[in-house]
Short mmCIF file of C-alpha atoms in Angstrom, two decimals:
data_model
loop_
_atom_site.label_atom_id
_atom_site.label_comp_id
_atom_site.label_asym_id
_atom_site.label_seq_id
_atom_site.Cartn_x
_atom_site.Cartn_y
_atom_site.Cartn_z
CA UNK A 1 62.63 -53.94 17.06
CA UNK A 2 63.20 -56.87 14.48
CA UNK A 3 64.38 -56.52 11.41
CA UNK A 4 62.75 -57.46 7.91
CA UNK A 5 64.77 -57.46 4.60
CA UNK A 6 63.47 -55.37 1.41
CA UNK A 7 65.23 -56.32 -1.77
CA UNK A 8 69.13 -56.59 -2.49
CA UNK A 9 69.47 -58.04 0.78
CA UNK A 10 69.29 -54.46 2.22
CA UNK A 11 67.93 -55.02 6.19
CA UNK A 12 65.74 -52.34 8.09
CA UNK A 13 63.94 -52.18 11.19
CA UNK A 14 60.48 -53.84 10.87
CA UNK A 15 58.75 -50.31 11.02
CA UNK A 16 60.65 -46.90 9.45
CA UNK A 17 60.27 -43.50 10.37
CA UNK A 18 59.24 -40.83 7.76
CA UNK A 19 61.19 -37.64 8.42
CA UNK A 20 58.75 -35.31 5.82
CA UNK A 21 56.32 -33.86 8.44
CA UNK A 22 59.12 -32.53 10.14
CA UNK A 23 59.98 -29.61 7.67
CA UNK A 24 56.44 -29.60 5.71
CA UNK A 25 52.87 -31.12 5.19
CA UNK A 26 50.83 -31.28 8.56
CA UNK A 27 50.62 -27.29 9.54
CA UNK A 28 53.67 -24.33 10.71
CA UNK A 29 56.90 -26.10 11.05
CA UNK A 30 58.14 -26.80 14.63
CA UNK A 31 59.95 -23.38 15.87
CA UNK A 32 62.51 -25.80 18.04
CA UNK A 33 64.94 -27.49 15.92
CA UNK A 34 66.51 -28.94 18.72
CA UNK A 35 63.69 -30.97 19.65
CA UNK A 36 63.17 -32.33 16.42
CA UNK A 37 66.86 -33.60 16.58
CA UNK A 38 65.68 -34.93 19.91
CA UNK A 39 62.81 -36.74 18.47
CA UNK A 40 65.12 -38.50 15.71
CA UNK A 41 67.53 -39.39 17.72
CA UNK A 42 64.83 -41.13 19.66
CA UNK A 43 63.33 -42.48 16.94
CA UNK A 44 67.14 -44.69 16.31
CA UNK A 45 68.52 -45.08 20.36
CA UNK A 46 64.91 -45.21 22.12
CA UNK A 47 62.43 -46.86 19.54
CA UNK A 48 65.26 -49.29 17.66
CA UNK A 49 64.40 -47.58 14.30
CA UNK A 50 67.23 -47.88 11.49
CA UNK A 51 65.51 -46.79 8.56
CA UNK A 52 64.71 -43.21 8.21
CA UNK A 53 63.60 -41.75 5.06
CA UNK A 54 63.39 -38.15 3.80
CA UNK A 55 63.79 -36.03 0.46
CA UNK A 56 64.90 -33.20 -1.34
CA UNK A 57 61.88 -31.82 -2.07
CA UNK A 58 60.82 -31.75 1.98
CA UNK A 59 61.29 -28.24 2.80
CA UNK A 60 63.06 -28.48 0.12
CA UNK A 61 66.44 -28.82 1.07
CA UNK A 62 65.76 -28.42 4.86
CA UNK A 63 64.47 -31.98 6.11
CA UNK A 64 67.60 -33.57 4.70
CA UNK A 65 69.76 -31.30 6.62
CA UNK A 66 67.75 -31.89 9.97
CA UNK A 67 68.45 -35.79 9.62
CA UNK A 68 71.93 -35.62 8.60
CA UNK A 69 72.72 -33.41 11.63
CA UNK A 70 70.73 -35.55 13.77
CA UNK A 71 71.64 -39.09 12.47
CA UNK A 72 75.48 -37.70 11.87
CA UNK A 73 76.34 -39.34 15.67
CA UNK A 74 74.15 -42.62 14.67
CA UNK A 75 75.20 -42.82 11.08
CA UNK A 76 76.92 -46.39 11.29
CA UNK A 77 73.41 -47.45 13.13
CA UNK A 78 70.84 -46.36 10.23
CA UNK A 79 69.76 -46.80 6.79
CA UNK A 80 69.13 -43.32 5.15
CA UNK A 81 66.93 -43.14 2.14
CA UNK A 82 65.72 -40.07 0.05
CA UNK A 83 64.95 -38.76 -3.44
CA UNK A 84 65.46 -37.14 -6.58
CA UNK A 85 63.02 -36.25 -9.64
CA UNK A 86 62.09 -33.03 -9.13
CA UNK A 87 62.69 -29.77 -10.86
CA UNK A 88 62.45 -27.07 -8.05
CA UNK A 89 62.47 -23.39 -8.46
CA UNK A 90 62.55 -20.40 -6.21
CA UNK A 91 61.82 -23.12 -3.32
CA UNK A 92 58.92 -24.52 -4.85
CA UNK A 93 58.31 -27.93 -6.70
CA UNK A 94 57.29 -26.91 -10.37
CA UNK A 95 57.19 -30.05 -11.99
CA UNK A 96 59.04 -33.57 -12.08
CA UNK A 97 62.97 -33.82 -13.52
CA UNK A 98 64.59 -37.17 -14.29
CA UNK A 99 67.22 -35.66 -16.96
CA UNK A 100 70.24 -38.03 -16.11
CA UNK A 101 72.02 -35.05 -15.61
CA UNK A 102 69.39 -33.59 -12.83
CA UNK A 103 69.48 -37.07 -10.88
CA UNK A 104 73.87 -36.73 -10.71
CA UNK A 105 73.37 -32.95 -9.14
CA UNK A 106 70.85 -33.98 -6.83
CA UNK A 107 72.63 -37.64 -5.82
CA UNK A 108 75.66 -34.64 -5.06
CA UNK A 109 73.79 -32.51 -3.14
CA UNK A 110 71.66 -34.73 -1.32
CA UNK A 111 75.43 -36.15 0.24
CA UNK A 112 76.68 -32.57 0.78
CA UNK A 113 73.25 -31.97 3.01
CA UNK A 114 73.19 -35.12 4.74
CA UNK A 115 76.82 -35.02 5.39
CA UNK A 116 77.19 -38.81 4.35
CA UNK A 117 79.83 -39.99 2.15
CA UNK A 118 77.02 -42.70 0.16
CA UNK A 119 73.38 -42.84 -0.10
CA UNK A 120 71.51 -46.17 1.15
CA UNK A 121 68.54 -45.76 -0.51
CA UNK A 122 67.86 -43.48 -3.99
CA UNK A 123 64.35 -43.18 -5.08
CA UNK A 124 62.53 -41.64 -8.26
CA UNK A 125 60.35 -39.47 -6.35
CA UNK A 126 57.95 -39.72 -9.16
CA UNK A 127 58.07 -41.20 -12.58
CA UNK A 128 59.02 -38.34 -15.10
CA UNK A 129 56.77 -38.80 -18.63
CA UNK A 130 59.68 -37.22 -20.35
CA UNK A 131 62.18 -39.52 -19.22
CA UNK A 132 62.33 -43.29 -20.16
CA UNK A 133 62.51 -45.06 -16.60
CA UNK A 134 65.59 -46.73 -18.47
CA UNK A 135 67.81 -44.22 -18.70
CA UNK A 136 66.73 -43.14 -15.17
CA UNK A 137 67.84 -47.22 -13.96
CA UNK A 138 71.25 -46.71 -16.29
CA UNK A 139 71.54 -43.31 -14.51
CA UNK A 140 71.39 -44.81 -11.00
CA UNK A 141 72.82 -47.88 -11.57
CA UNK A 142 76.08 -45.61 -12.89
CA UNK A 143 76.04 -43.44 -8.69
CA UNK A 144 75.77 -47.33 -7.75
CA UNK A 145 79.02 -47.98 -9.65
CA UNK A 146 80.50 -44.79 -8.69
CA UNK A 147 80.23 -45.41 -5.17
CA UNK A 148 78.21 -42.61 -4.34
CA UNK A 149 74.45 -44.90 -3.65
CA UNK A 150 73.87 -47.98 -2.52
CA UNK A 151 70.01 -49.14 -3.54
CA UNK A 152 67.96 -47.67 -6.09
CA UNK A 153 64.25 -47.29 -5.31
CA UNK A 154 61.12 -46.37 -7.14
CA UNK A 155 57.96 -43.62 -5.41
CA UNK A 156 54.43 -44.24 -6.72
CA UNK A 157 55.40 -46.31 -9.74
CA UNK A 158 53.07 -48.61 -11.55
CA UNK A 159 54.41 -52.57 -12.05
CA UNK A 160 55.51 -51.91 -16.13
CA UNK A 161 57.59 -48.82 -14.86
CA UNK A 162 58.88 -51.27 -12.12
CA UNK A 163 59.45 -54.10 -14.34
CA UNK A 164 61.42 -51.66 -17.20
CA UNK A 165 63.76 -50.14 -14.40
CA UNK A 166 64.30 -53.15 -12.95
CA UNK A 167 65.24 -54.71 -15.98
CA UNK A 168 68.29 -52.53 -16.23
CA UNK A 169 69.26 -52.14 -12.63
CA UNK A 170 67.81 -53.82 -9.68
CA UNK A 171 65.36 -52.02 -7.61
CA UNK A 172 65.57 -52.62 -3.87
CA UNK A 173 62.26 -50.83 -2.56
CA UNK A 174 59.22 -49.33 -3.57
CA UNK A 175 57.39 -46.90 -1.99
CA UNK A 176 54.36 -45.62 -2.90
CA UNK A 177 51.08 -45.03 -0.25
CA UNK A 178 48.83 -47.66 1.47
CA UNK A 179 47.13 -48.57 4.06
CA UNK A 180 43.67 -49.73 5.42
CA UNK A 181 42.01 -47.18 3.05
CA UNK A 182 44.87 -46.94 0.75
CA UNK A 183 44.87 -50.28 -1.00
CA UNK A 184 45.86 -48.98 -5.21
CA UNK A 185 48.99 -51.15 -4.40
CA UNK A 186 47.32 -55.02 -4.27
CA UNK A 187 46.20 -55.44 -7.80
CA UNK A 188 49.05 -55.20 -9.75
CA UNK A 189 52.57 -53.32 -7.68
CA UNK A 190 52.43 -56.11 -4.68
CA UNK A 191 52.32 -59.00 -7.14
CA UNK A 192 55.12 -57.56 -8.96
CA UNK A 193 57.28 -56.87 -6.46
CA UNK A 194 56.95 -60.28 -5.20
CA UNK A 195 58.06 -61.54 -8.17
CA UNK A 196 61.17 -59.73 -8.63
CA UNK A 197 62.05 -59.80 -4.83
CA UNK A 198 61.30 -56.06 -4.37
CA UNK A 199 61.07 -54.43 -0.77
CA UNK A 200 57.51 -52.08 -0.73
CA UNK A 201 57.73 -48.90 2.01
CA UNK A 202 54.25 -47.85 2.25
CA UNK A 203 53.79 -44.06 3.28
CA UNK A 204 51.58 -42.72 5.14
CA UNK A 205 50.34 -45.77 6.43
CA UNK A 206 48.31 -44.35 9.21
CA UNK A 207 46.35 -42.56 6.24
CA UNK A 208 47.75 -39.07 7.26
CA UNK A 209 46.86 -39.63 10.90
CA UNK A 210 42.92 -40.45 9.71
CA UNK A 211 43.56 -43.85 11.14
CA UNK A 212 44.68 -42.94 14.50
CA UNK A 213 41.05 -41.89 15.62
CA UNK A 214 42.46 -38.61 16.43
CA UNK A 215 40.95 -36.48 13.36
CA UNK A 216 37.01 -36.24 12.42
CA UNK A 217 34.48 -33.41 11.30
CA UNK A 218 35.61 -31.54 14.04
CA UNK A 219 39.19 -30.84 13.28
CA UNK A 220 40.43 -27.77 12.10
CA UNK A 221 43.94 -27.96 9.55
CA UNK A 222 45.54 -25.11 8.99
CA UNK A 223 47.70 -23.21 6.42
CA UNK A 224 50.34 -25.23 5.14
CA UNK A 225 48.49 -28.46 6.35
CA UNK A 226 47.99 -31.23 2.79
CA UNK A 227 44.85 -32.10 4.28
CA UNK A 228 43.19 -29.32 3.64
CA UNK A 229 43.37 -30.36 0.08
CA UNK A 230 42.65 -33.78 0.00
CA UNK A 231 39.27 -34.72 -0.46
CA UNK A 232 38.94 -37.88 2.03
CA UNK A 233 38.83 -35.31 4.73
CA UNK A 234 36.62 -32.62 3.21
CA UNK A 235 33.21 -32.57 3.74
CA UNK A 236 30.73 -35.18 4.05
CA UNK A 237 33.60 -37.47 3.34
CA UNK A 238 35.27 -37.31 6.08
CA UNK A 239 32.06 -38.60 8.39
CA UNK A 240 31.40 -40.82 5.98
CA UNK A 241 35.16 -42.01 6.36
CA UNK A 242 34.89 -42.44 9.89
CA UNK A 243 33.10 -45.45 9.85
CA UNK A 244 36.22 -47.11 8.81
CA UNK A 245 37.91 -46.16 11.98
CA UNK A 246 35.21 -46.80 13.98
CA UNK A 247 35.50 -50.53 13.27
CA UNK A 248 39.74 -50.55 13.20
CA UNK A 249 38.93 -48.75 17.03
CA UNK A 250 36.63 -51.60 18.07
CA UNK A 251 39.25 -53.84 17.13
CA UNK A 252 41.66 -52.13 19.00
CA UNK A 253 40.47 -51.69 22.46
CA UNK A 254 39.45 -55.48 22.17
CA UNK A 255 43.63 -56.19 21.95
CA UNK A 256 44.69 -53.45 24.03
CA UNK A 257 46.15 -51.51 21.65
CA UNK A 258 45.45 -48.53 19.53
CA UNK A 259 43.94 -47.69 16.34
CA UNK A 260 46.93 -46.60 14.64
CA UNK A 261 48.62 -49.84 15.65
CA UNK A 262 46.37 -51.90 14.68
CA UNK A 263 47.00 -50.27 11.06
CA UNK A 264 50.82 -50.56 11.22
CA UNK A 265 50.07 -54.32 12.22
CA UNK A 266 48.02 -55.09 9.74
CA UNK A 267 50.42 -53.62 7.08
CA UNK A 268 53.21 -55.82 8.57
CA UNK A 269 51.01 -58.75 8.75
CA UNK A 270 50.72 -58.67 4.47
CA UNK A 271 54.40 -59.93 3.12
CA UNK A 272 57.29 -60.11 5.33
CA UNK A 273 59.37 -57.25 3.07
CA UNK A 274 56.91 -54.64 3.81
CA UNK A 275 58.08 -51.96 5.91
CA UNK A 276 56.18 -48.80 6.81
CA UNK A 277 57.38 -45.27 7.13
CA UNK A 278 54.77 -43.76 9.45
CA UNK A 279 55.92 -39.98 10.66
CA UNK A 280 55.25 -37.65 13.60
CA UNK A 281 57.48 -34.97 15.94
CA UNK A 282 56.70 -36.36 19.20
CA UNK A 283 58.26 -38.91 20.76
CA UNK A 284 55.14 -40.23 22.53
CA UNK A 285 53.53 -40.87 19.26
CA UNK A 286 56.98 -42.70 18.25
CA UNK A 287 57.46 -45.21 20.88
CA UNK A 288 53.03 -45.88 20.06
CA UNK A 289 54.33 -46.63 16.42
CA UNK A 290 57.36 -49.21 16.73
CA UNK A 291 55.23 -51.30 19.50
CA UNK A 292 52.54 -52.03 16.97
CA UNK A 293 55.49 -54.72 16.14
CA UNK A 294 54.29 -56.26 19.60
CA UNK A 295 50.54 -56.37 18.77
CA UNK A 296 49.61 -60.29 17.11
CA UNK A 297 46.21 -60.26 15.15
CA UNK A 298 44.77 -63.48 14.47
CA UNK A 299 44.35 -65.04 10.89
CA UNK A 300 40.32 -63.85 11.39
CA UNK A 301 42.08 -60.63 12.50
CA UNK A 302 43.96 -59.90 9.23
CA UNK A 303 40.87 -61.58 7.06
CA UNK A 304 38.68 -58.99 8.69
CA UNK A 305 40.86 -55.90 8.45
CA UNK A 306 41.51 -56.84 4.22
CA UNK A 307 37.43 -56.75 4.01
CA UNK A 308 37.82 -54.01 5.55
CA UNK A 309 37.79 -51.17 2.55
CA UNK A 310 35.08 -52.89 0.35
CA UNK A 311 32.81 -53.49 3.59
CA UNK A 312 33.02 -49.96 4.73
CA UNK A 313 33.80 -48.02 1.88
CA UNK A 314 36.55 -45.07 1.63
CA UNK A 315 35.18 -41.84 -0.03
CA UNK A 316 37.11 -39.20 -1.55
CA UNK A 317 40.08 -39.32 -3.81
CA UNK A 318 43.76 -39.45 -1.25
CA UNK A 319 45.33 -36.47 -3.33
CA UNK A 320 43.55 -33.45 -4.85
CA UNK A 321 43.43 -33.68 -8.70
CA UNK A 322 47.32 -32.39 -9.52
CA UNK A 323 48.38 -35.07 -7.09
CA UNK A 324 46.38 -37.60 -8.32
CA UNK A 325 47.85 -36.62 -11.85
CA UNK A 326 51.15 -37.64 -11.00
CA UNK A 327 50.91 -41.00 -9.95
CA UNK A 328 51.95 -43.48 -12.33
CA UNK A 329 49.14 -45.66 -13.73
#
């Protein structure tokens, strides 16, 4: 596994490993901790991952105490990076929380669960309308000075938000979702990051395992699984969809590879500081995702793939209406 660079000079594997699904989001929770330790610990001795990302709010609490058991062994080998900006009650998210004073609890507790004396990476979950980004950057920038993080980071934010926060403290990476038929990010975030040397960590880059080839009409998601809500796979959308992977498949078994890493490819083939965090609990599906660093597309390749969206068309919104609501536009 190579390595690529985001911004502050902080290095990461080439591909990252999103810990979320591993406590929430994609159906019932694994029963077996223990193999979910196994699986991360695979992810950073097998698969050469170093960057592992996760989140208060995953759970909440609980993802960020599976990876700081699991990584605690590997600790001097990885980059750790996970969140704040949510105001959480009785175990469920409520509503975002950037109060200065809510970011310092949760930089606290965030070390206590994943047993780490400093945290890599800090991101704004998501921007907080009644918080200026600025005193969210001063807020950071003062854990930075403290000792207690090391990068500051920014989730779903649009380029002014970036611009303001990093105008008072730099922002390293930021991470916000995209993909073959994610592509909100081009216009506007890309260019800007770019410009002020920014790292971008696209999630769910394997559009919620759409782009795998391994979900259509047929597929059944059950309680507790995000899909269910979002309406690219409800419906007639989700045939429609399909198209898209149809032609990202035919690509695929024309370079020996598979769908999904044809997708991580191509997002590794836009800018050399973008890093994806695909997720998963099996190790099989692990060692699939850090070899799409092994799979060249051509120039004509890459051309095709960007075409892609516009050619095909994507239908249906990638978050249900609240979700869509929070994203910073």
């Amino acid at each position: 596994m190579h390595t690529r660079t985001l911004g502050q000079g902080l290095r990461v594997s080439a591909i990252g490993f999103g810990a979320m699904g591993m406590s929430q989001g994609y159906g019932p929770n694994p029963g077996d901790r223990d193999e979910m330790i196994g699986v991360l610990r695979h992810v950073v001795e097998t698969a050469g991952v170093t960057f592992i990302d996760t989140a208060e709010v995953y759970g909440p609490y609980v993802n960020e105490e599976l990876v700081g058991e699991a990584l605690a062994p590997l600790r001097d080998s990885v980059v750790i990076a996970t969140k704040f900006g949510w105001d959480i009650q009785d175990g469920k998210m409520v509503g975002t929380d950037s109060r200065p004073d809510q970011i310092r609890r949760v930089a606290d507790a965030s070390l206590r669960r994943l047993n780490v004396d400093v945290l890599d990476l800090f991101y704004q979950h998501r921007v907080d309308p009644d918080v200026p980004i600025e005193d969210v950057a001063g807020t950071v920038g003062e854990l930075v000075a403290a000792g207690k993080v090391r990068h500051f980071g920014l989730s779903e934010a649009s380029a002014a938000t970036i611009r303001r926060a990093h105008a008072v403290h730099p922002v390293t990476a930021v991470q916000s979702e995209y993909s073959l038929w994610t592509r909100d990010p081009e216009p506007e975030v890309l260019p800007a990051c770019a410009e002020l040397g920014i790292g971008f960590v696209p999630f769910s880059p394997l559009g919620k395992g759409f782009l795998t080839g391994t979900v259509d009409s047929s597929t059944t998601f059950g309680a507790g699984d995000i899909r269910s809500t979002i309406p690219r796979f409800a419906g007639d959308n989700i045939d429609a969809n399909a198209a898209l992977v149809a032609r990202v498949r035919t690509l695929a078994d024309s370079r020996g590879a598979t769908p999904g890493q044809i997708a991580l490819a191509w997002l590794l083939a836009q800018q050399p500081w973008i890093v994806p965090i695909p997720g998963t609990r099996r190790r099989e599906r692990v060692d699939e995702n850090s070899s799409a660093t092994t799979v060249a597309l051509s120039a004509d390749d890459v051309a095709d793939l960007d075409a892609l969206a516009s050619q095909v068309g994507v239908h249906g919104d990638r978050y249900n209406a609240t979700g869509m609501a929070m994203i910073n536009r």
